[in-house]
Amino acid sequence: MKTMVFDIETVPDVESGKRILNLEGLPDAEVAKAMTFHRLQETGSDFLPLHLQRIVAISVVGRHRDNLKAMSLGTAESSEQELVTRFFEAIERHAPELVSWNGSGFDLPVLHYRSLLHGIQAPRYWETGDNEQAFRYNNYLSRFHWRHIDLMDVLSGFQGRSRASLNDIATMLGLPGKLGFSGDMVWDHYQRGEIEAIRNYCETDVMNTWLVYLRFQYLRGQFDAQALADEHARVRRLLDTSDAPHWKAFGAAWMQSDAVTPGSMADQG
């Protein structure tokens, strides 16, 4: 089966915020401040509800046969509608196994709301067996099916109190992690028009997720140590052949890290 690791980056949906809070005529930055303040008053947290998150980047790592690709969908100029359309078109064409970190809790619900807003159809994603029998027992929507693997959810044993951040797990495993960029910086970069920086950050997040997923596949017996090493080598080749600065930095950070591998753990024992 094809595998597609994905991640999204979002900013406040100021257009919806204006309508909901009756803030027409205010600058976007002021609307965003009002939205977060309203949310803070309501809940004690300034994290906006998922239906008020607008997608500005979707990045994927795709693995099929001997091919491994890492990319962001569309371009820096693509509209949100185009980004979301491209994501669901990939599912429609290839029906990949989806892999995420907190995709069930954040990325997919946001994608649901944004596709609803833009009128984007995604019949194969929403399939539960009425038209394709195989989806009855393995679909994207069930929390306990494997067509979408939310690594954070699965590794925590589906227990909220056991969850960990991607950065913590990546760092624990000797992977590059966030490299000085985090999700709470996206809005500032967006306001400065630095969309490529956001897309690059999103790409490194999906690569961290892919590398954690490889270890998960080893954990569940899908890989032996040699197969895991081969997959790591495949990632190294992808990084080494790229001239993009964020991939150079990612590769350098990985090389310098004290990576924890099955072989190293066996040696310590």
mmCIF file of C-alpha atoms in Angstrom:
data_model
loop_
_atom_site.group_PDB
_atom_site.id
_atom_site.type_symbol
_atom_site.label_atom_id
_atom_site.label_comp_id
_atom_site.label_asym_id
_atom_site.label_seq_id
_atom_site.Cartn_x
_atom_site.Cartn_y
_atom_site.Cartn_z
ATOM 1 C CA MET A 1 0.000 0.000 0.000
ATOM 2 C CA LYS A 2 1.097 3.562 -0.661
ATOM 3 C CA THR A 3 1.893 5.544 2.469
ATOM 4 C CA MET A 4 1.393 9.288 2.846
ATOM 5 C CA VAL A 5 2.527 11.112 5.963
ATOM 6 C CA PHE A 6 0.899 14.530 6.222
ATOM 7 C CA ASP A 7 0.884 17.682 8.292
ATOM 8 C CA ILE A 8 -0.844 21.044 8.005
ATOM 9 C CA GLU A 9 -0.030 24.548 9.183
ATOM 10 C CA THR A 10 -2.771 27.039 9.962
ATOM 11 C CA VAL A 11 -3.432 30.690 10.772
ATOM 12 C CA PRO A 12 -6.542 32.364 12.181
ATOM 13 C CA ASP A 13 -9.464 32.390 9.754
ATOM 14 C CA VAL A 14 -9.990 36.120 10.080
ATOM 15 C CA GLU A 15 -12.741 36.245 7.442
ATOM 16 C CA SER A 16 -14.929 33.869 9.437
ATOM 17 C CA GLY A 17 -13.889 35.634 12.620
ATOM 18 C CA LYS A 18 -15.136 38.942 11.238
ATOM 19 C CA ARG A 19 -18.541 37.440 10.448
ATOM 20 C CA ILE A 20 -18.936 35.535 13.709
ATOM 21 C CA LEU A 21 -17.764 38.339 15.994
ATOM 22 C CA ASN A 22 -19.157 41.233 13.911
ATOM 23 C CA LEU A 23 -15.727 42.747 13.312
ATOM 24 C CA GLU A 24 -16.091 43.828 9.694
ATOM 25 C CA GLY A 25 -13.773 46.684 8.764
ATOM 26 C CA LEU A 26 -10.974 45.881 11.202
ATOM 27 C CA PRO A 27 -7.465 44.956 9.943
ATOM 28 C CA ASP A 28 -6.712 41.236 9.910
ATOM 29 C CA ALA A 29 -4.145 41.498 12.693
ATOM 30 C CA GLU A 30 -6.671 43.187 14.975
ATOM 31 C CA VAL A 31 -9.322 40.603 14.134
ATOM 32 C CA ALA A 32 -6.912 37.792 15.003
ATOM 33 C CA LYS A 33 -6.169 39.442 18.359
ATOM 34 C CA ALA A 34 -9.882 39.791 19.058
ATOM 35 C CA MET A 35 -10.486 36.153 18.138
ATOM 36 C CA THR A 36 -7.777 34.873 20.478
ATOM 37 C CA PHE A 37 -8.930 37.175 23.290
ATOM 38 C CA HIS A 38 -12.532 35.994 22.861
ATOM 39 C CA ARG A 39 -11.351 32.389 22.957
ATOM 40 C CA LEU A 40 -9.284 33.067 26.078
ATOM 41 C CA GLN A 41 -12.316 34.556 27.816
ATOM 42 C CA GLU A 42 -14.445 31.567 26.843
ATOM 43 C CA THR A 43 -12.079 28.710 27.631
ATOM 44 C CA GLY A 44 -8.985 29.986 29.439
ATOM 45 C CA SER A 45 -6.873 29.146 26.372
ATOM 46 C CA ASP A 46 -6.161 31.341 23.358
ATOM 47 C CA PHE A 47 -5.951 28.328 21.016
ATOM 48 C CA LEU A 48 -8.606 28.938 18.385
ATOM 49 C CA PRO A 49 -11.325 26.343 17.708
ATOM 50 C CA LEU A 50 -10.582 24.080 14.777
ATOM 51 C CA HIS A 51 -13.280 25.509 12.512
ATOM 52 C CA LEU A 52 -11.535 28.895 12.744
ATOM 53 C CA GLN A 53 -8.146 27.592 11.587
ATOM 54 C CA ARG A 54 -7.245 28.417 7.961
ATOM 55 C CA ILE A 55 -4.775 26.138 6.205
ATOM 56 C CA VAL A 56 -1.724 27.808 4.655
ATOM 57 C CA ALA A 57 0.452 24.733 4.077
ATOM 58 C CA ILE A 58 0.027 20.988 3.639
ATOM 59 C CA SER A 59 3.188 18.895 3.432
ATOM 60 C CA VAL A 60 3.555 15.186 2.762
ATOM 61 C CA VAL A 61 6.110 12.423 2.680
ATOM 62 C CA GLY A 62 5.048 9.782 0.181
ATOM 63 C CA ARG A 63 6.438 6.241 -0.028
ATOM 64 C CA HIS A 64 5.495 3.793 -2.803
ATOM 65 C CA ARG A 65 7.604 0.901 -4.050
ATOM 66 C CA ASP A 66 11.158 2.273 -4.207
ATOM 67 C CA ASN A 67 10.156 5.927 -4.328
ATOM 68 C CA LEU A 68 10.296 8.351 -1.408
ATOM 69 C CA LYS A 69 9.189 11.956 -1.875
ATOM 70 C CA ALA A 70 8.883 14.920 0.478
ATOM 71 C CA MET A 71 7.006 17.997 -0.687
ATOM 72 C CA SER A 72 4.436 20.655 0.054
ATOM 73 C CA LEU A 73 1.241 20.648 -1.961
ATOM 74 C CA GLY A 74 0.662 23.465 -4.413
ATOM 75 C CA THR A 75 2.826 26.572 -4.266
ATOM 76 C CA ALA A 76 3.303 29.463 -1.864
ATOM 77 C CA GLU A 77 0.664 31.314 -3.905
ATOM 78 C CA SER A 78 -1.931 28.505 -3.796
ATOM 79 C CA SER A 79 -5.268 29.265 -2.205
ATOM 80 C CA GLU A 80 -6.512 27.245 0.726
ATOM 81 C CA GLN A 81 -9.118 25.697 -1.543
ATOM 82 C CA GLU A 82 -6.424 24.455 -3.916
ATOM 83 C CA LEU A 83 -4.343 22.973 -1.085
ATOM 84 C CA VAL A 84 -7.278 21.090 0.413
ATOM 85 C CA THR A 85 -8.446 19.937 -3.022
ATOM 86 C CA ARG A 86 -4.995 18.549 -3.820
ATOM 87 C CA PHE A 87 -4.888 16.653 -0.517
ATOM 88 C CA PHE A 88 -8.201 14.907 -1.066
ATOM 89 C CA GLU A 89 -7.444 14.306 -4.764
ATOM 90 C CA ALA A 90 -4.381 12.304 -3.686
ATOM 91 C CA ILE A 91 -6.609 10.143 -1.500
ATOM 92 C CA GLU A 92 -9.156 9.779 -4.286
ATOM 93 C CA ARG A 93 -6.518 8.583 -6.773
ATOM 94 C CA HIS A 94 -4.272 6.436 -4.599
ATOM 95 C CA ALA A 95 -6.154 5.541 -1.370
ATOM 96 C CA PRO A 96 -2.880 5.667 0.587
ATOM 97 C CA GLU A 97 -2.362 4.682 4.173
ATOM 98 C CA LEU A 98 -2.339 8.024 5.975
ATOM 99 C CA VAL A 99 0.123 8.674 8.807
ATOM 100 C CA SER A 100 0.089 11.683 11.102
ATOM 101 C CA TRP A 101 0.993 13.010 14.514
ATOM 102 C CA ASN A 102 -2.251 14.170 16.144
ATOM 103 C CA GLY A 103 -4.009 14.027 12.799
ATOM 104 C CA SER A 104 -7.199 12.716 14.395
ATOM 105 C CA GLY A 105 -7.245 15.489 16.953
ATOM 106 C CA PHE A 106 -6.242 18.423 14.751
ATOM 107 C CA ASP A 107 -5.268 18.040 11.087
ATOM 108 C CA LEU A 108 -8.185 15.953 9.830
ATOM 109 C CA PRO A 109 -10.959 17.854 11.665
ATOM 110 C CA VAL A 110 -9.519 21.107 10.282
ATOM 111 C CA LEU A 111 -9.477 19.573 6.803
ATOM 112 C CA HIS A 112 -13.105 18.501 7.295
ATOM 113 C CA TYR A 113 -14.235 22.030 8.169
ATOM 114 C CA ARG A 114 -12.219 23.645 5.376
ATOM 115 C CA SER A 115 -13.494 21.212 2.738
ATOM 116 C CA LEU A 116 -17.020 21.905 3.986
ATOM 117 C CA LEU A 117 -16.393 25.639 3.634
ATOM 118 C CA HIS A 118 -14.963 25.375 0.117
ATOM 119 C CA GLY A 119 -17.390 22.746 -1.178
ATOM 120 C CA ILE A 120 -14.718 20.113 -1.805
ATOM 121 C CA GLN A 121 -15.912 16.561 -2.405
ATOM 122 C CA ALA A 122 -13.902 13.652 -1.020
ATOM 123 C CA PRO A 123 -16.017 10.499 -1.493
ATOM 124 C CA ARG A 124 -13.217 7.976 -1.030
ATOM 125 C CA TYR A 125 -12.039 9.608 2.168
ATOM 126 C CA TRP A 126 -15.562 9.414 3.609
ATOM 127 C CA GLU A 127 -16.151 5.873 2.312
ATOM 128 C CA THR A 128 -17.180 3.350 4.985
ATOM 129 C CA GLY A 129 -18.045 0.362 2.836
ATOM 130 C CA ASP A 130 -21.202 1.297 0.954
ATOM 131 C CA ASN A 131 -19.361 1.490 -2.384
ATOM 132 C CA GLU A 132 -16.008 -0.176 -1.623
ATOM 133 C CA GLN A 133 -16.331 -3.269 0.558
ATOM 134 C CA ALA A 134 -12.736 -3.093 1.824
ATOM 135 C CA PHE A 135 -13.487 0.229 3.509
ATOM 136 C CA ARG A 136 -16.108 -1.330 5.758
ATOM 137 C CA TYR A 137 -13.440 -2.874 7.952
ATOM 138 C CA ASN A 138 -10.593 -0.456 7.307
ATOM 139 C CA ASN A 139 -11.440 3.190 6.602
ATOM 140 C CA TYR A 140 -10.055 6.647 7.299
ATOM 141 C CA LEU A 141 -12.724 7.631 9.809
ATOM 142 C CA SER A 142 -12.574 4.937 12.478
ATOM 143 C CA ARG A 143 -10.161 5.699 15.316
ATOM 144 C CA PHE A 144 -9.168 2.054 15.594
ATOM 145 C CA HIS A 145 -8.693 1.242 11.907
ATOM 146 C CA TRP A 146 -5.310 1.317 10.180
ATOM 147 C CA ARG A 147 -6.015 3.258 7.004
ATOM 148 C CA HIS A 148 -5.103 6.336 9.028
ATOM 149 C CA ILE A 149 -2.472 5.872 11.743
ATOM 150 C CA ASP A 150 -2.320 8.762 14.177
ATOM 151 C CA LEU A 151 0.987 7.932 15.817
ATOM 152 C CA MET A 152 0.376 10.155 18.824
ATOM 153 C CA ASP A 153 -2.966 8.490 19.484
ATOM 154 C CA VAL A 154 -1.751 4.928 18.911
ATOM 155 C CA LEU A 155 1.502 5.208 20.875
ATOM 156 C CA SER A 156 -0.341 6.749 23.838
ATOM 157 C CA GLY A 157 -2.664 3.751 23.945
ATOM 158 C CA PHE A 158 -5.531 6.099 23.023
ATOM 159 C CA GLN A 159 -5.165 7.746 26.443
ATOM 160 C CA GLY A 160 -5.075 11.543 26.546
ATOM 161 C CA ARG A 161 -2.925 11.654 29.670
ATOM 162 C CA SER A 162 -0.258 9.527 27.955
ATOM 163 C CA ARG A 163 0.230 11.736 24.893
ATOM 164 C CA ALA A 164 3.565 13.281 23.961
ATOM 165 C CA SER A 165 4.595 15.982 21.519
ATOM 166 C CA LEU A 166 6.236 15.150 18.220
ATOM 167 C CA ASN A 167 9.232 17.271 19.166
ATOM 168 C CA ASP A 168 9.738 15.361 22.428
ATOM 169 C CA ILE A 169 9.545 11.958 20.767
ATOM 170 C CA ALA A 170 11.763 13.016 17.858
ATOM 171 C CA THR A 171 14.336 14.427 20.262
ATOM 172 C CA MET A 172 14.156 11.319 22.438
ATOM 173 C CA LEU A 173 14.965 9.208 19.368
ATOM 174 C CA GLY A 174 17.849 11.445 18.310
ATOM 175 C CA LEU A 175 15.954 12.970 15.378
ATOM 176 C CA PRO A 176 16.251 16.653 14.418
ATOM 177 C CA GLY A 177 12.925 17.788 15.864
ATOM 178 C CA LYS A 178 11.689 21.348 15.353
ATOM 179 C CA LEU A 179 15.020 23.031 14.446
ATOM 180 C CA GLY A 180 14.115 26.339 16.049
ATOM 181 C CA PHE A 181 10.689 26.734 14.417
ATOM 182 C CA SER A 182 7.391 25.892 16.086
ATOM 183 C CA GLY A 183 3.702 26.114 15.303
ATOM 184 C CA ASP A 184 3.153 29.226 17.408
ATOM 185 C CA MET A 185 5.494 31.125 15.065
ATOM 186 C CA VAL A 186 3.424 30.457 11.931
ATOM 187 C CA TRP A 187 1.119 33.479 12.259
ATOM 188 C CA ASP A 188 4.007 35.929 12.569
ATOM 189 C CA HIS A 189 5.734 34.441 9.528
ATOM 190 C CA TYR A 190 2.466 34.504 7.616
ATOM 191 C CA GLN A 191 1.905 38.189 8.366
ATOM 192 C CA ARG A 192 5.373 38.914 6.959
ATOM 193 C CA GLY A 193 4.543 36.977 3.801
ATOM 194 C CA GLU A 194 7.071 34.231 4.578
ATOM 195 C CA ILE A 195 4.988 31.351 3.259
ATOM 196 C CA GLU A 196 7.996 29.369 2.022
ATOM 197 C CA ALA A 197 9.427 29.346 5.550
ATOM 198 C CA ILE A 198 6.134 27.901 6.800
ATOM 199 C CA ARG A 199 6.099 25.268 4.061
ATOM 200 C CA ASN A 200 9.701 24.314 4.829
ATOM 201 C CA TYR A 201 8.889 23.955 8.522
ATOM 202 C CA CYS A 202 5.862 21.816 7.679
ATOM 203 C CA GLU A 203 8.034 19.571 5.502
ATOM 204 C CA THR A 204 10.527 18.969 8.315
ATOM 205 C CA ASP A 205 7.625 18.101 10.618
ATOM 206 C CA VAL A 206 6.402 15.410 8.240
ATOM 207 C CA MET A 207 9.936 14.066 7.876
ATOM 208 C CA ASN A 208 10.230 13.789 11.665
ATOM 209 C CA THR A 209 6.875 11.997 11.642
ATOM 210 C CA TRP A 210 8.046 9.654 8.875
ATOM 211 C CA LEU A 211 11.159 8.717 10.826
ATOM 212 C CA VAL A 212 9.099 8.051 13.960
ATOM 213 C CA TYR A 213 6.735 5.956 11.822
ATOM 214 C CA LEU A 214 9.667 3.858 10.601
ATOM 215 C CA ARG A 215 10.526 3.072 14.214
ATOM 216 C CA PHE A 216 6.874 2.258 14.852
ATOM 217 C CA GLN A 217 6.942 -0.204 11.953
ATOM 218 C CA TYR A 218 9.991 -1.826 13.536
ATOM 219 C CA LEU A 219 8.187 -1.864 16.891
ATOM 220 C CA ARG A 220 5.228 -3.764 15.463
ATOM 221 C CA GLY A 221 7.421 -6.224 13.555
ATOM 222 C CA GLN A 222 6.836 -4.890 10.063
ATOM 223 C CA PHE A 223 10.593 -4.189 9.684
ATOM 224 C CA ASP A 224 13.652 -5.990 10.940
ATOM 225 C CA ALA A 225 16.790 -4.029 11.830
ATOM 226 C CA GLN A 226 18.156 -4.266 8.278
ATOM 227 C CA ALA A 227 14.915 -3.042 6.713
ATOM 228 C CA LEU A 228 14.870 -0.106 9.128
ATOM 229 C CA ALA A 229 18.468 0.731 8.231
ATOM 230 C CA ASP A 230 17.565 0.553 4.531
ATOM 231 C CA GLU A 231 14.697 2.995 5.039
ATOM 232 C CA HIS A 232 16.973 5.366 6.937
ATOM 233 C CA ALA A 233 19.461 5.187 4.077
ATOM 234 C CA ARG A 234 16.667 6.042 1.653
ATOM 235 C CA VAL A 235 15.901 9.179 3.676
ATOM 236 C CA ARG A 236 19.609 10.075 3.772
ATOM 237 C CA ARG A 237 19.797 9.868 -0.011
ATOM 238 C CA LEU A 238 16.783 12.130 -0.385
ATOM 239 C CA LEU A 239 18.327 14.700 1.960
ATOM 240 C CA ASP A 240 21.783 14.472 0.394
ATOM 241 C CA THR A 241 20.483 15.065 -3.124
ATOM 242 C CA SER A 242 18.510 18.183 -2.177
ATOM 243 C CA ASP A 243 19.924 21.691 -2.358
ATOM 244 C CA ALA A 244 17.152 23.118 -0.185
ATOM 245 C CA PRO A 245 18.589 24.766 2.947
ATOM 246 C CA HIS A 246 15.976 23.268 5.274
ATOM 247 C CA TRP A 247 16.855 19.753 4.126
ATOM 248 C CA LYS A 248 20.567 20.481 4.472
ATOM 249 C CA ALA A 249 19.937 21.674 8.039
ATOM 250 C CA PHE A 250 17.735 18.662 8.787
ATOM 251 C CA GLY A 251 20.339 16.233 7.472
ATOM 252 C CA ALA A 252 23.153 17.943 9.378
ATOM 253 C CA ALA A 253 21.159 17.895 12.620
ATOM 254 C CA TRP A 254 20.396 14.209 12.173
ATOM 255 C CA MET A 255 24.044 13.397 11.495
ATOM 256 C CA GLN A 256 25.152 15.261 14.631
ATOM 257 C CA SER A 257 22.517 13.756 16.900
ATOM 258 C CA ASP A 258 23.008 10.810 19.217
ATOM 259 C CA ALA A 259 20.409 8.754 17.407
ATOM 260 C CA VAL A 260 18.883 5.848 19.283
ATOM 261 C CA THR A 261 18.597 2.783 17.042
ATOM 262 C CA PRO A 262 17.701 -0.856 17.661
ATOM 263 C CA GLY A 263 21.336 -1.771 17.092
ATOM 264 C CA SER A 264 22.619 0.783 19.586
ATOM 265 C CA MET A 265 20.148 -0.369 22.214
ATOM 266 C CA ALA A 266 21.251 -3.949 21.727
ATOM 267 C CA ASP A 267 24.896 -2.903 22.113
ATOM 268 C CA GLN A 268 24.076 -1.115 25.381
ATOM 269 C CA GLY A 269 22.418 -4.234 26.711
#
